[in-house]
């Protein structure tokens, strides 16, 4: 059978790898992704394993790569993904990668350090230049006579050395100049005046251009300050306060000629530094180009190499330490590919001795491997979310491909809403290879994208059930002519003008000839959307439909259990479990389905008023009574119902005691056969029957018989079997009632979706058509926009999510618990997946 129906056959195998070719063989196996390796050194510390040095070396290279990647991002470059998946490097190539990466990292450190130093020096020179320029405005003397008049500056920029007073000053005036962060100006000025008691003159002005803050890296507009003072003590106070506020203080020449020479020198230094900085930036760009070109490939190679050494650390050496032995879980159908990969790895390493693989017996339960494609992966994820299938257990995923979208569509039946969902999923399917859709960062979007085929089928099935319900945005569509004739009813009835004037609602009688001309060709007749009893009619239809579909769904789940019993050679369960379960379900709830269809077939519109109630008959069935007011559906109904209830009750003790008694009898017979068996004095027979041994592959039958099957163990096993069977019986019998009632959510959710659609149409679109008709069609644009937004937000997203969760519950609880255990674990092969290296 296909792997989608049940998991593939997986075996435990040993790989015998020559030491010289082990690296190449593991690399080849990783490229193909066939095997799951087991750790043969579970008690050995990771720091004491043989290849720990190689692993540390790979980690050191990864640290270097992390530094290079950070440098790329700080330069505004995003490392591109690796265009192709390179193979794991050999030893010589790994050394080359390590040397080149460390060399590039060292160059980046030096160039970045030089660039930062040049930038800091250039920033200081520019700040010093602005300080001198602004200081000139404060301290420069007036122009000599005969020169053109200089425009008068504002008061805060007037020279603080008045020429009229300059020649009478007896003390020398000193200056402290520098730049300060704009946030600290107010506190700095206040502290200066308090500490120096006003024996100074301070001027503050913003720098003409914004510069980078070396602490935060932000671009800010610094403030230039010029402080004139008298006395050395006050100067020391000013400098100490400047240091406390992290001000950058610059020397201020005393004479104007010195200041002019300093400005000229600063200009030349700035020009020279700009040239050097530009050349440094170009060289840094060249180094970053080399890093951006080589880094993606290096990362993939080193991560593959590290993964190979981690796998080699899980292997054990033989006595001669010339051969590595590995234990792996391997799909049986891939054993030939594994041998081919080992042969290819030995050839690449140049070894003359080929490595080989050998199957070994085991008592452990193998991992589960179910191969999927892009279509079945979404449905398999739904099943795996409940629990990974046990080894070679029947997989519910292939049946969920049909049942899950159909059950969802029953609750979401609307042509318009289903079509929108279908088109959205179709767009994702058509553009599924687009990198923009695949590499999104939004988890919700990725969840939608992974389930695009599931959404596609849910939308298609919703369109189908929408035609069945005859609902498109809550409005009925008249695809075919209605089977009801109002004209015939008017012609053959006593409807007068007075009667029509006083009765806004009219009743169509299908018993009148020609009023009802047979069923509608497909789905619900559109005339029911105009009927006042529309809701009552659909409630009865959807409720009975939910019960019928639910019992069919559960019965199908019980039938799938037959494949498990046959595959695991537990044929006694066919008689002791499957048969009682089917009798219990069909005798009670299968009979209910029979009553629903029988009533539909037997009673027509002519005798519908005297049709009995199925619910009362079903209740009387359990009470072993009959109701005189509720006529029987067919002759001999009471004896038939009594027999069915007795059969259902009789199946309960069979289901409860059948399997435990069978296991107990089988154990006694096996124990008696062991007692009369002669003791063998020959070689010990290896244990090949994995399910009857422990977890050790070296166990033998004599060890198991002496240590694992004591009388106490038998008693405990029987008690455990009986307890498990009792829980299963109680859960199944009560679950048949509760699960059948649980399928009524199909009716409830379908009714809620239809009513929400009708309310939204009535409250939004109908008001736009009726109340705003006198305004014109322009107003319908925002009305339709509101209707579209509410439809997508409420009916598609919220109602769709609600129907999805209820369909998920019906599959997990009501369907899968009839045959599915889900106690396995996935096979996780060692593979170099491309997505892992991004």
PDB file of N, CA, C and O in Angstrom, residues 8 16 242 380 587 663 735 769:
ATOM      1  N   UNK A   8       5.647   4.046   5.999  1.00  0.00           N
ATOM      2  CA  UNK A   8       6.514   3.103   5.307  1.00  0.00           C
ATOM      3  C   UNK A   8       7.203   2.167   6.295  1.00  0.00           C
ATOM      4  O   UNK A   8       7.328   2.459   7.488  1.00  0.00           O
ATOM      5  N   UNK A  16      28.869   0.506   8.650  1.00  0.00           N
ATOM      6  CA  UNK A  16      30.276   0.244   8.927  1.00  0.00           C
ATOM      7  C   UNK A  16      31.091   1.150   8.016  1.00  0.00           C
ATOM      8  O   UNK A  16      31.144   0.948   6.790  1.00  0.00           O
ATOM      9  N   UNK A 242      33.304  71.872  32.486  1.00  0.00           N
ATOM     10  CA  UNK A 242      33.194  71.415  31.103  1.00  0.00           C
ATOM     11  C   UNK A 242      33.462  69.913  31.009  1.00  0.00           C
ATOM     12  O   UNK A 242      32.790  69.188  30.262  1.00  0.00           O
ATOM     13  N   UNK A 380      -1.684  16.404   6.051  1.00  0.00           N
ATOM     14  CA  UNK A 380      -0.911  15.597   6.997  1.00  0.00           C
ATOM     15  C   UNK A 380      -0.560  16.401   8.240  1.00  0.00           C
ATOM     16  O   UNK A 380      -0.493  15.842   9.350  1.00  0.00           O
ATOM     17  N   UNK A 587     -27.214  -0.666  15.425  1.00  0.00           N
ATOM     18  CA  UNK A 587     -28.477  -1.044  16.054  1.00  0.00           C
ATOM     19  C   UNK A 587     -29.187   0.152  16.667  1.00  0.00           C
ATOM     20  O   UNK A 587     -30.430   0.165  16.757  1.00  0.00           O
ATOM     21  N   UNK A 663      -6.757 -12.646  25.600  1.00  0.00           N
ATOM     22  CA  UNK A 663      -5.345 -12.484  25.935  1.00  0.00           C
ATOM     23  C   UNK A 663      -4.960 -13.371  27.113  1.00  0.00           C
ATOM     24  O   UNK A 663      -3.867 -13.977  27.132  1.00  0.00           O
ATOM     25  N   UNK A 735     -19.398   7.659  23.903  1.00  0.00           N
ATOM     26  CA  UNK A 735     -19.029   8.519  22.789  1.00  0.00           C
ATOM     27  C   UNK A 735     -19.966   8.410  21.617  1.00  0.00           C
ATOM     28  O   UNK A 735     -20.145   9.386  20.871  1.00  0.00           O
ATOM     29  N   UNK A 769     -29.545  50.258  -0.994  1.00  0.00           N
ATOM     30  CA  UNK A 769     -30.416  50.201  -2.166  1.00  0.00           C
ATOM     31  C   UNK A 769     -31.750  50.897  -1.932  1.00  0.00           C
ATOM     32  O   UNK A 769     -32.305  51.534  -2.835  1.00  0.00           O
TER      33      UNK A 769
END
